[in-house]
Short mmCIF file of C-alpha atoms in Angstrom, two decimals:
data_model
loop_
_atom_site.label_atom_id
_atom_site.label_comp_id
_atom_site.label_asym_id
_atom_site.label_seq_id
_atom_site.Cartn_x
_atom_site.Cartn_y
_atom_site.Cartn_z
CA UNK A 4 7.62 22.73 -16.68
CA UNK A 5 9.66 21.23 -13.89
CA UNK A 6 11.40 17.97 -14.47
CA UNK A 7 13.01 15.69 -12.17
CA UNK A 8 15.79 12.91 -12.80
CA UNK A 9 15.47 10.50 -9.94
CA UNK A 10 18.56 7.79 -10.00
CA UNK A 11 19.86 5.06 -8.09
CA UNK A 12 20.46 1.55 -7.19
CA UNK A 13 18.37 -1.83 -7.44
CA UNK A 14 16.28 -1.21 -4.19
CA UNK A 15 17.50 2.24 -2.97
CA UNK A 16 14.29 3.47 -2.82
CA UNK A 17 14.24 5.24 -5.81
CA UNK A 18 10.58 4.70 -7.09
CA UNK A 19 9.42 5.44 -3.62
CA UNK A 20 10.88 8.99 -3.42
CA UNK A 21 9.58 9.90 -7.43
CA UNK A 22 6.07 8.76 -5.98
CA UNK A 23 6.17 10.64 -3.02
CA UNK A 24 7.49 13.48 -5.41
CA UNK A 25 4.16 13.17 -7.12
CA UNK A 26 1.87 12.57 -3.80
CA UNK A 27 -0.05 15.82 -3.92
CA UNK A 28 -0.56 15.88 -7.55
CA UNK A 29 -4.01 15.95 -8.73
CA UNK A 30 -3.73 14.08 -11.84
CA UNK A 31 -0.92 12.20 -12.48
CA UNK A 32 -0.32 9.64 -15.65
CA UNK A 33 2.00 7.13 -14.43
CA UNK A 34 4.46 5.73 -17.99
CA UNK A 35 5.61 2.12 -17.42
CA UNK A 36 7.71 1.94 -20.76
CA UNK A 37 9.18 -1.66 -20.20
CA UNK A 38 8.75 -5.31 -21.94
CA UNK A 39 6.06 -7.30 -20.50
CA UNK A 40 7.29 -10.34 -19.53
CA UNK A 41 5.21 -13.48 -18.64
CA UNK A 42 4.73 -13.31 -15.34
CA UNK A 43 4.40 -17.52 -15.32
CA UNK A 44 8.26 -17.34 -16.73
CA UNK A 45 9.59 -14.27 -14.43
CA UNK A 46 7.33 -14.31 -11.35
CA UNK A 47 9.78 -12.19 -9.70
CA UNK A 48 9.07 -9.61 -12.48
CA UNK A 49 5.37 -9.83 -11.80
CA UNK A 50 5.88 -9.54 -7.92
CA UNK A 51 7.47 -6.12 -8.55
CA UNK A 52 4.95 -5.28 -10.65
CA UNK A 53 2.26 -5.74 -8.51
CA UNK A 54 4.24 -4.12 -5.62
CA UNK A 55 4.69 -0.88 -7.82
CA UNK A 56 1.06 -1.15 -8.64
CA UNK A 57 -0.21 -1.56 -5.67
CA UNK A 58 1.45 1.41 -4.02
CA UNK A 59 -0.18 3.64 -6.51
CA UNK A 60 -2.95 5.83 -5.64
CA UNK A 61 -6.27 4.91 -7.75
CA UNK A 62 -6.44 8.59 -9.27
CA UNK A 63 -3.33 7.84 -10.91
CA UNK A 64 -3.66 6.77 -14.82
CA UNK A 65 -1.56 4.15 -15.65
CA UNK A 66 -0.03 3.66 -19.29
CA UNK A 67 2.21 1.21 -20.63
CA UNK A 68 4.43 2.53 -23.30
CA UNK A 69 7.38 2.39 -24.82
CA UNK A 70 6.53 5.84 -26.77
CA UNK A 71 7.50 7.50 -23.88
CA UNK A 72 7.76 11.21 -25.04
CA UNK A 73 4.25 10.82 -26.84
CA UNK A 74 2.87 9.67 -22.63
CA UNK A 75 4.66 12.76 -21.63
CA UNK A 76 3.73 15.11 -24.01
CA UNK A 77 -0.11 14.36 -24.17
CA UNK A 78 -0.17 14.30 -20.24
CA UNK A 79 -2.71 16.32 -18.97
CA UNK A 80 -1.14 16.47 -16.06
CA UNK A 81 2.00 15.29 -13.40
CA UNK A 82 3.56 12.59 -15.46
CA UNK A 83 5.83 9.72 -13.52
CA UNK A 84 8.00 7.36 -15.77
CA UNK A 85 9.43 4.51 -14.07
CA UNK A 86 11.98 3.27 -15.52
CA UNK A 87 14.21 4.65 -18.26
CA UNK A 88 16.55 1.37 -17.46
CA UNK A 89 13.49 -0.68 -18.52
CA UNK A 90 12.27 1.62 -21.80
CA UNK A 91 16.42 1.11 -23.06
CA UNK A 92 15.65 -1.94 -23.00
CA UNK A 93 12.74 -1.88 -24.57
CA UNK A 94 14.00 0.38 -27.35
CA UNK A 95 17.29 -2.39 -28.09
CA UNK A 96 14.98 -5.52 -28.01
CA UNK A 97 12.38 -4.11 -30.41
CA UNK A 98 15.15 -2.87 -33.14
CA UNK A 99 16.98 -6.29 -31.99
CA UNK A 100 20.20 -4.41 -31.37
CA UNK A 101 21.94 -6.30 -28.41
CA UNK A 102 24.71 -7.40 -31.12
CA UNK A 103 25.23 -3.99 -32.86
CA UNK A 104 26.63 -1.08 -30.83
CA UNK A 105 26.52 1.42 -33.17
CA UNK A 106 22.44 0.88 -34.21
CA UNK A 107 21.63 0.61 -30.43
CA UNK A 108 23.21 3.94 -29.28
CA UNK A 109 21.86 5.63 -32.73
CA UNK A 110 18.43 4.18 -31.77
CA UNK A 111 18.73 5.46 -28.25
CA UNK A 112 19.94 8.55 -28.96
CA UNK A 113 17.16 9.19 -31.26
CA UNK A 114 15.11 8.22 -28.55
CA UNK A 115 16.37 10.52 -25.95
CA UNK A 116 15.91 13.25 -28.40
CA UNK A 117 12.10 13.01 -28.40
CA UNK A 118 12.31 12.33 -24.71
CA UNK A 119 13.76 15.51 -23.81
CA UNK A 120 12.09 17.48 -26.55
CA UNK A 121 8.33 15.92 -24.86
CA UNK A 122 10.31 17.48 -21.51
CA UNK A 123 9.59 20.72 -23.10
CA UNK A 124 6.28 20.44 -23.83
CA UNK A 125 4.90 19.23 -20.93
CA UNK A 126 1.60 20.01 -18.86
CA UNK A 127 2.53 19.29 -15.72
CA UNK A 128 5.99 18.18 -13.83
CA UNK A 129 7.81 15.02 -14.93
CA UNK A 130 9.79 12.95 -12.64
CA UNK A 131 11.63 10.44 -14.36
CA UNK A 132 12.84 7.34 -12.50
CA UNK A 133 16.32 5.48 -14.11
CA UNK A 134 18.75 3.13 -12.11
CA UNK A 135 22.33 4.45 -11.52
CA UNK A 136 24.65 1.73 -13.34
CA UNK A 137 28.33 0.98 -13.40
CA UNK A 138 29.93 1.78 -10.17
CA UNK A 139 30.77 -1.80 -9.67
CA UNK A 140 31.22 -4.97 -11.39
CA UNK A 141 31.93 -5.09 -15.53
CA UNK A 142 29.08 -7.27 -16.93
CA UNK A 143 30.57 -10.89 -18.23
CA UNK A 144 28.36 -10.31 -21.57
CA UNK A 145 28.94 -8.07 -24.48
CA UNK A 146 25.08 -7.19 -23.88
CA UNK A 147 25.52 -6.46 -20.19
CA UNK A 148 28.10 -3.90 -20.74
CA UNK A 149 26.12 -2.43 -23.88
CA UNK A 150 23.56 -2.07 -21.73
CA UNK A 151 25.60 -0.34 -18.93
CA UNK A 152 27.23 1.93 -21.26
CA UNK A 153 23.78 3.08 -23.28
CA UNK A 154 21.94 3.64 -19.47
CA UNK A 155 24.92 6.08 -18.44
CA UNK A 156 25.03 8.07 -21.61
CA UNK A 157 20.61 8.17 -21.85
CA UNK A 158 21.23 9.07 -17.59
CA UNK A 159 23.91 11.65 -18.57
CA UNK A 160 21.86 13.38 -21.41
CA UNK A 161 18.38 13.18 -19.50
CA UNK A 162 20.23 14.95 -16.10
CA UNK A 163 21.27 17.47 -18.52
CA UNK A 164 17.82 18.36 -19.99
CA UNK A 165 15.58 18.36 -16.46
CA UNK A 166 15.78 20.80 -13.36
CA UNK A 167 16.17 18.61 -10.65
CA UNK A 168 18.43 15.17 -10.33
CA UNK A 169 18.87 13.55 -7.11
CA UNK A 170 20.33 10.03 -6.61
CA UNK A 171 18.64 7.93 -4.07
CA UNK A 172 21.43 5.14 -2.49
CA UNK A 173 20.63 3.01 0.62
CA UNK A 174 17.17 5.36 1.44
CA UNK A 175 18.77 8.28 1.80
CA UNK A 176 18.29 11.07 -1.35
CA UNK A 177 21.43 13.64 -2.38
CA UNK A 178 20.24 16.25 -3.96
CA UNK A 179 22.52 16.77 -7.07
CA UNK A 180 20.87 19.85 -8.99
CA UNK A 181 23.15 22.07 -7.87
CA UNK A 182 26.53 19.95 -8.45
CA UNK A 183 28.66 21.23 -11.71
CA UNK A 184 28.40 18.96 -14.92
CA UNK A 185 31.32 17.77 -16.28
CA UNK A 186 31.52 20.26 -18.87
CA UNK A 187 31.27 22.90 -16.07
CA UNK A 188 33.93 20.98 -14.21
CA UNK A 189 37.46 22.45 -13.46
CA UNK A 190 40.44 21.18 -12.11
CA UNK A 191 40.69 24.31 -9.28
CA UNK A 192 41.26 23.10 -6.07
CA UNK A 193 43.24 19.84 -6.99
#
């Protein structure tokens, strides 16, 4: 079944473009694998929330799960998962793993395994929703960059098992599915 890697930026417009993605889809179970934090402690967490929620059409099922490949593979349907970012992060707090490199990647590795394995088996299409980290600043905490360096390698693996990738930046969508991979990459031409 067709799957879709949709990246980019805090506010590019990324979840926007996987919806519209999804628009004429009859059924479609939309995964929201991250923490839930109290809205009275992060109420600008809960006002993107609601805006997410709100711009979803009422056909669409909503589950919130961190066992993302079971959503996906049980899907009767279209499946949306918005965000991988927030389902790493998920996957570190739960095995409390911010402190210890070499458990998080193994855990979310492990993860990405099932993830792309549930890719396989799926009903329907899957677009899959991640943010695009590291072009700019290096994080000030040993978490930070953890985080940083587990979203690019989950991004890297993900793009590699799905059809489509395009990376949404300032509203505008590049297509990248037909771009070489680094493996396919040669130095002709420099």
């Amino acid at each position: 079944m067709t799957s879709i890697l949709v990246l980019g930026g805090v506010r590019s417009g990324k979840s926007r473009y996987a919806e519209r993605l999804l628009a004429e889809a009859s059924t479609v179970r939309y995964v929201a694998p991250g923490p839930r934090p109290d809205p009275v402690a992060d109420p600008d967490w809960a006002a993107r929330v609601r805006l997410h929620q709100q711009r979803r059409p009422e056909h669409w099922e909503t589950c919130e799960t961190g066992d993302v490949a079971t959503a996906i593979a049980t899907a009767p349907g279209a499946v949306l998962v918005d965000c991988l970012g927030t389902w790493l992060t998920d996957i570190v707090d739960a095995a409390g793993l911010w402190e210890h490199r070499e458990g998080a990647t193994e855990a979310v590795d492990h993860a990405r395994a099932e993830l792309v394995a549930a890719l396989r088996l799926a009903a329907g299409p899957v677009v899959l929703v991640s943010n695009e980290v590291g072009l700019g600043v290096v994080p000030a905490h040993a978490s930070g960059r953890l985080f940083r360096d587990l979203l690019g390698r989950l991004n890297a693996g993900v793009a590699d098992a799905c059809e489509h990738v395009a990376l949404v930046v300032a509203g505008r969508v590049l297509d990248l599915s037909g771009a070489p991979t680094v493996a396919q990459a040669t130095t002709h031409g420099l």
